Coordinates of C-alpha atoms and ligand atoms in Angstrom, one line a residue:
X1 CA 3.7 -17.5 15.7
X2 CA 0.1 -17.9 14.6
X3 CA -2.2 -15.5 13.0
X4 CA -3.7 -13.1 15.6
X5 CA -0.9 -13.7 18.1
X6 CA 1.8 -11.2 19.0
X7 CA 3.1 -10.2 15.6
X8 CA 6.4 -8.6 15.2
X9 CA 6.1 -4.8 14.9
X10 CA 8.8 -2.5 13.6
X11 CA 8.4 0.8 15.3
X12 CA 11.0 2.1 17.8
X13 CA 13.3 -0.8 17.2
X14 CA 17.1 -1.3 16.9
X15 CA 17.8 -3.9 14.3
X16 CA 20.7 -6.1 13.1
X17 CA 20.9 -5.5 9.4
X18 CA 21.0 -8.4 6.8
X19 CA 24.6 -9.2 6.0
X20 CA 25.7 -12.1 3.8
X21 CA 27.9 -14.5 5.8
X22 CA 27.8 -12.3 8.9
X23 CA 24.1 -12.7 9.8
X24 CA 24.2 -16.4 10.6
X25 CA 22.8 -17.8 13.9
X26 CA 25.7 -17.1 16.3
X27 CA 25.8 -13.4 15.3
X28 CA 22.0 -13.1 15.5
X29 CA 21.9 -14.6 19.0
X30 CA 24.7 -12.4 20.1
X31 CA 23.0 -9.3 18.8
X32 CA 19.9 -10.2 20.7
X33 CA 21.8 -10.8 23.9
X34 CA 23.4 -7.3 23.5
X35 CA 20.0 -5.6 23.1
X36 CA 19.0 -5.7 19.4
X37 CA 15.2 -5.9 19.1
X38 CA 15.1 -7.6 15.7
X39 CA 17.7 -9.6 13.8
X40 CA 17.7 -10.1 10.0
X41 CA 19.3 -13.2 8.4
X42 CA 21.8 -12.9 5.6
X43 CA 20.2 -12.7 2.2
X44 CA 19.1 -16.2 1.1
X45 CA 18.2 -16.8 -2.5
X46 CA 14.7 -18.2 -3.1
X47 CA 15.8 -21.1 -5.3
X48 CA 18.4 -22.2 -2.8
X49 CA 15.8 -22.4 -0.1
X50 CA 13.5 -24.4 -2.4
X51 CA 16.2 -27.0 -2.7
X52 CA 16.2 -27.5 1.1
X53 CA 14.4 -29.9 3.4
X54 CA 13.4 -28.9 7.0
X55 CA 14.9 -30.9 9.7
X56 CA 14.6 -30.6 13.5
X57 CA 18.0 -31.0 14.9
X58 CA 17.5 -32.6 18.4
X59 CA 21.2 -32.5 19.2
X60 CA 21.6 -28.8 18.8
X61 CA 18.1 -27.8 19.5
X62 CA 17.7 -26.1 16.2
X63 CA 15.6 -26.2 13.0
X64 CA 17.8 -26.7 10.0
X65 CA 17.0 -26.1 6.3
X66 CA 19.3 -28.5 4.6
X67 CA 20.3 -28.5 1.0
X68 CA 19.1 -31.8 -0.5
X69 CA 21.9 -32.1 -3.0
X70 CA 24.9 -31.5 -0.8
X71 CA 23.6 -31.8 2.8
X72 CA 24.8 -28.3 3.8
X73 CA 22.8 -26.2 6.1
X74 CA 21.3 -23.2 4.2
X75 CA 19.5 -21.7 7.2
X76 CA 19.7 -22.7 10.9
X77 CA 17.4 -21.1 13.5
X78 CA 16.3 -21.9 17.1
X79 CA 13.5 -21.1 19.6
X80 CA 15.5 -18.3 21.2
X81 CA 15.2 -16.1 18.1
X82 CA 11.9 -17.3 16.8
X83 CA 10.0 -14.2 17.6
X84 CA 12.7 -11.8 16.6
X85 CA 14.3 -13.2 13.4
X86 CA 13.4 -11.9 10.0
X87 CA 14.6 -13.9 7.0
X88 CA 15.7 -11.8 4.1
X89 CA 15.0 -13.3 0.7
X90 CA 16.6 -12.6 -2.7
X91 CA 13.9 -13.1 -5.3
X92 CA 12.5 -11.8 -8.6
X93 CA 9.5 -14.1 -8.7
X94 CA 6.4 -13.9 -6.5
X95 CA 5.5 -17.5 -6.8
X96 CA 8.9 -18.7 -5.8
X97 CA 9.0 -16.2 -3.0
X98 CA 5.6 -17.5 -1.8
X99 CA 6.8 -21.1 -1.9
X100 CA 9.7 -20.2 0.3
X101 CA 7.5 -18.2 2.7
X102 CA 5.1 -21.1 3.2
X103 CA 8.0 -23.4 3.9
X104 CA 9.5 -21.2 6.6
X105 CA 6.6 -19.1 8.1
X106 CA 6.2 -21.2 11.2
X107 CA 9.8 -21.0 12.2
X108 CA 10.4 -17.2 11.9
X109 CA 9.0 -13.8 12.8
X110 CA 9.1 -12.0 9.5
X111 CA 10.1 -12.0 5.9
X112 CA 12.0 -9.2 4.1
X113 CA 12.6 -8.8 0.4
X114 CA 16.0 -7.5 -0.7
X115 CA 15.5 -4.6 -3.1
X116 CA 18.8 -2.9 -2.6
X117 CA 21.6 -5.3 -3.4
X118 CA 23.8 -3.6 -6.1
X119 CA 25.9 -6.7 -6.9
X120 CA 26.1 -8.0 -10.5
X121 CA 24.8 -11.4 -9.4
X122 CA 21.6 -9.9 -8.1
X123 CA 21.1 -7.3 -10.9
X124 CA 21.6 -9.9 -13.6
X125 CA 19.0 -12.2 -11.9
X126 CA 16.5 -9.4 -11.7
X127 CA 16.8 -9.3 -7.9
X128 CA 18.0 -6.7 -5.3
X129 CA 18.3 -3.2 -6.7
X130 CA 17.0 -4.4 -10.1
X131 CA 13.5 -4.4 -8.5
X132 CA 13.7 -0.6 -7.8
X133 CA 13.4 -0.1 -11.6
X134 CA 10.5 -2.6 -11.8
X135 CA 8.0 -1.4 -9.2
X136 CA 5.2 -3.5 -10.7
X137 CA 7.2 -6.7 -10.2
X138 CA 8.3 -5.5 -6.8
X139 CA 4.7 -4.8 -5.8
X140 CA 3.5 -8.2 -7.1
X141 CA 6.1 -10.0 -4.9
X142 CA 5.1 -8.0 -1.8
X143 CA 1.3 -8.3 -2.4
X144 CA 1.5 -12.0 -2.9
X145 CA 3.3 -12.4 0.3
X146 CA 1.2 -10.0 2.3
X147 CA -2.0 -11.7 1.2
X148 CA -0.9 -15.3 1.8
X149 CA 1.7 -15.4 4.6
X150 CA 1.0 -15.1 8.3
X151 CA 4.2 -13.3 9.3
X152 CA 4.7 -9.6 8.5
X153 CA 6.4 -8.7 5.2
X154 CA 8.9 -5.9 4.7
X155 CA 11.3 -4.8 2.1
X156 CA 14.7 -3.1 2.2
X157 CA 15.5 -0.6 -0.6
X158 CA 18.2 1.9 -1.5
X159 CA 17.2 5.5 -2.3
X160 CA 17.0 6.7 -5.9
X161 CA 19.0 9.8 -6.9
X162 CA 15.8 11.9 -7.0
X163 CA 14.1 12.5 -3.7
X164 CA 10.5 12.8 -5.1
X165 CA 11.0 9.6 -7.2
X166 CA 12.1 7.8 -4.0
X167 CA 9.1 9.0 -2.0
X168 CA 6.7 7.9 -4.9
X169 CA 8.4 4.5 -5.0
X170 CA 8.1 4.0 -1.3
X171 CA 4.4 5.0 -1.4
X172 CA 3.8 2.4 -4.1
X173 CA 5.6 -0.3 -2.2
X174 CA 3.8 0.6 1.0
X175 CA 0.4 0.3 -0.8
X176 CA 0.9 -3.4 -0.9
X177 CA 0.3 -3.7 2.9
X178 CA 3.9 -4.3 4.0
X179 CA 4.5 -3.8 7.8
X180 CA 7.6 -1.5 7.4
X181 CA 10.3 -0.5 5.0
X182 CA 14.0 -0.3 5.6
X183 CA 15.8 2.3 3.5
X184 CA 19.6 2.5 3.0
X185 CA 20.3 6.2 2.2
X186 CA 22.6 5.6 -0.7
X187 CA 21.8 5.0 -4.3
X188 CA 22.6 1.7 -6.1
X189 CA 25.8 3.3 -7.5
X190 CA 27.0 4.9 -4.3
X191 CA 29.6 3.2 -2.1
X192 CA 29.9 3.1 1.7
X193 CA 32.3 6.1 1.7
X194 CA 29.6 8.3 0.2
X195 CA 27.5 10.3 2.8
X196 CA 24.2 8.7 3.7
X197 CA 21.3 10.7 2.4
X198 CA 19.7 11.3 5.8
X199 CA 17.5 14.1 4.4
X200 CA 15.9 11.8 1.9
X201 CA 15.2 9.3 4.8
X202 CA 13.5 12.1 6.6
X203 CA 11.3 13.0 3.6
X204 CA 10.3 9.4 3.2
X205 CA 9.4 9.0 6.9
X206 CA 7.3 12.2 6.8
X207 CA 5.3 10.9 3.9
X208 CA 4.9 7.3 4.8
X209 CA 2.3 5.6 6.9
X210 CA 4.4 2.5 8.1
X211 CA 7.5 2.5 10.2
X212 CA 10.6 3.5 8.2
X213 CA 13.8 1.8 9.3
X214 CA 16.8 4.1 8.7
X215 CA 19.9 2.4 7.4
X216 CA 23.3 3.5 6.2
X217 CA 24.5 5.2 9.4
X218 CA 27.4 3.0 10.5
X219 CA 29.9 5.8 9.7
X220 CA 28.0 8.0 12.2
X221 CA 27.4 5.3 14.7
X222 CA 30.3 4.7 17.0
X223 CA 28.6 4.4 20.4
X224 CA 25.1 3.6 21.6
X225 CA 24.0 7.2 21.9
X226 CA 24.7 7.7 18.2
X227 CA 22.0 5.3 17.3
X228 CA 19.3 7.6 18.6
X229 CA 21.1 10.6 17.1
X230 CA 21.0 9.0 13.7
X231 CA 17.4 8.0 14.1
X232 CA 16.4 11.5 15.1
X233 CA 18.4 13.0 12.3
X234 CA 16.6 10.8 9.8
X235 CA 13.2 11.4 11.5
X236 CA 12.6 7.6 11.3
X237 CA 11.0 5.2 13.7
X238 CA 13.8 2.6 13.8
X239 CA 17.4 2.0 13.0
X240 CA 19.1 -0.9 11.3
X241 CA 22.9 -1.3 11.8
X242 CA 25.3 -3.3 9.6
X243 CA 29.0 -2.5 9.5
X244 CA 29.3 -1.2 13.1
X245 CA 27.7 -4.4 14.3
X246 CA 29.9 -6.5 12.1
X247 CA 32.9 -4.9 13.7
X248 CA 31.6 -5.0 17.3
X249 CA 28.2 -6.5 17.8
X250 CA 28.0 -5.0 21.3
X251 CA 27.0 -1.7 19.7
X252 CA 23.5 -2.8 20.7
X253 CA 24.3 -2.6 24.4
X254 CA 22.7 0.4 26.2
X255 CA 25.4 0.1 28.8
X256 CA 28.2 0.7 26.3
X257 CA 30.3 -1.5 24.1
X258 CA 32.3 -4.5 25.4
X259 CA 36.0 -5.1 24.7
X260 CA 36.5 -6.8 21.3
X261 CA 38.1 -9.9 22.9
X262 CA 35.0 -10.3 25.1
X263 CA 32.8 -10.0 22.1
X264 CA 34.8 -12.6 20.3
X265 CA 34.7 -15.0 23.2
X266 CA 30.9 -14.6 23.5
X267 CA 30.6 -15.0 19.7
X268 CA 32.7 -18.1 19.8
X269 CA 30.6 -19.8 22.5
X270 CA 27.6 -19.5 20.2
X271 CA 29.6 -20.7 17.2
X272 CA 30.5 -23.8 19.2
X273 CA 27.0 -24.3 20.8
X274 CA 25.4 -24.2 17.3
X275 CA 28.1 -26.0 15.4
X276 CA 28.8 -23.1 13.1
X277 CA 31.2 -23.9 10.3
X278 CA 34.9 -23.0 10.9
X279 CA 35.0 -21.0 7.7
X280 CA 32.0 -18.9 8.6
X281 CA 33.2 -18.4 12.1
X282 CA 36.6 -17.4 10.9
X283 CA 35.1 -14.9 8.4
X284 CA 33.1 -13.2 11.1
X285 CA 36.0 -12.9 13.5
X286 CA 38.2 -11.6 10.7
X287 CA 35.7 -8.8 10.2
X288 CA 35.9 -8.0 13.9
X289 CA 39.7 -8.1 14.1
X290 CA 40.2 -6.0 10.9
X291 CA 43.8 -4.6 11.2
X292 CA 44.4 -6.6 14.3
X293 CA 44.9 -9.6 12.0
X294 CA 48.4 -8.2 11.5
X295 CA 49.3 -8.7 15.2
X296 CA 51.0 -11.9 16.3
X297 CA 47.7 -13.3 17.7
X298 CA 46.0 -12.2 14.5
X299 CA 48.5 -14.1 12.4
X300 CA 48.1 -17.2 14.5
X301 CA 44.3 -16.9 14.1
X302 CA 44.6 -16.7 10.3
X303 CA 46.4 -20.1 10.3
X304 CA 43.5 -21.8 12.2
X305 CA 41.4 -24.3 10.4
X306 CA 39.2 -25.8 13.0
X307 CA 36.8 -24.3 15.6
X308 CA 38.9 -25.8 18.3
X309 CA 42.1 -24.1 17.1
X310 CA 40.3 -20.8 17.0
X311 CA 38.7 -21.4 20.4
X312 CA 42.1 -22.2 21.9
X313 CA 43.4 -18.7 21.0
X314 CA 40.7 -17.1 23.1
X315 CA 41.0 -19.6 26.0
X316 CA 38.0 -21.7 25.0
X317 CA 39.8 -24.8 23.8
X318 CA 38.4 -27.0 26.6
X319 CA 34.9 -25.5 26.2
X320 CA 35.0 -26.5 22.5
X321 CA 36.3 -30.0 23.1
X322 CA 33.8 -30.7 25.8
X323 CA 30.9 -29.5 23.7
X324 CA 32.0 -31.5 20.7
X325 CA 32.3 -34.7 22.8
X326 CA 28.9 -34.0 24.3
X327 CA 27.4 -33.6 20.8
X328 CA 29.1 -36.7 19.5
X329 CA 27.7 -38.7 22.5
X330 CA 24.2 -37.4 21.6
X331 CA 24.5 -38.5 18.0
X332 CA 25.2 -37.3 14.6
X333 CA 25.2 -33.5 14.3
X334 CA 24.2 -33.4 10.8
X335 CA 26.3 -31.3 8.4
X336 CA 27.7 -28.0 9.5
X337 CA 26.5 -24.8 8.2
X338 CA 28.6 -24.1 5.1
X339 CA 28.5 -20.7 3.4
X340 CA 30.4 -20.2 0.2
Ligands
LIG1 C1 25.7 -6.0 3.6 N1 24.4 -5.5 3.1 C2 23.4 -6.3 2.8 N2 22.2 -5.8 2.5 C3 21.1 -6.6 2.3 O1 20.0 -6.1 2.1 N3 21.3 -8.0 2.3 C4 22.5 -8.5 2.5 O2 22.6 -9.8 2.6 C5 23.6 -7.7 2.8 N4 24.9 -8.2 3.0 C6 25.9 -7.4 3.5 C7 27.1 -8.0 3.9 C8 28.0 -7.2 4.4 C9 29.3 -7.8 4.9 C10 27.8 -5.7 4.6 C11 28.9 -4.8 5.2 C12 26.7 -5.2 4.1 C13 24.2 -4.0 3.3 C14 23.8 -3.7 4.7 O3 22.7 -4.4 5.2 C15 23.5 -2.2 4.9 O4 22.5 -1.8 4.0 C16 24.7 -1.3 4.5 O5 25.9 -1.8 5.0 C17 24.6 0.1 5.1 O6 24.4 0.1 6.5 P1 25.5 0.4 7.6 O7 26.7 -0.5 7.3 O8 25.9 1.9 7.3 O9 24.9 0.2 8.9

């Protein structure tokens, strides 16, 4: 996407939320097939990106960012998602963030800065929710990117416990020129079982000039119609969905959700087509199966170690074998995507 062309916009959109290990290429493509307008990558840490080298993978038809030290794929993308994929960065440093942005800006549609992660790892590194307490640093990161990068810049925050403080913070962040802001309606210390602060989201949306993307509604979103209900309740322009999509990605389908087995089959085809690692594939399917892991099929699944073994359980054994042979014939695949 070049400057002046159809830039990604964020109003009236339904979005796949950033999710570590879940938001890899197969899940993003599946979400787009089902009707998501925009898909966020999992959070990728700036210094990890800076250790990568960009490679066009002719066998898979992808662009891979490969770790120079161990050869693993840190980020894999393809033309099909180019105008819809937003890469979420974990960073506490505007210069490093800019270096990453310049490295990837021609392959993606947008860049988001994670300002909501409450995990020890992020907070200690001054990233994620730590930035909520350092608005000057947060603004410096956003301004640097807005002024020097050709794709739109956004950030994703959590609310503060005080509504007025949250509104002021959002105003400051928006003053940098970001294209939109995603807000998870829980504080850094609140957990998923706490109610989402939908009223705070409404107050933010009423006082902000850019699209506000409402997040945190998965407990209220069980079917497609609930997405609009959540959006209207929050008075926001767009909705971003994490856990409901992690469990059944077809929540994005206007026509209604598909059976879980169908979703798994469609997910697995993408995992095979894009040579996703068995461990990442298994993790994503585990999150779909949840308590079904206790069933006889679920137990067999837990024993699987290869993509082919997993595929076999859902009737895709031949599909997987054929694809692997096809790829071998075309040449070396390069290393698989490995997520810790
Ligand atoms: C997350 N979340 C998250 N947030 C973020 O900004 N970057 C990330 O990489 C992740 N990773 C992640 C992994 C998993 C497995 C889950 C369940 C969640 C938080 C997520 O994007 C979202 O803010 C919350 O889950 C609330 O939205 P829902 O789940 O109510 O739709």
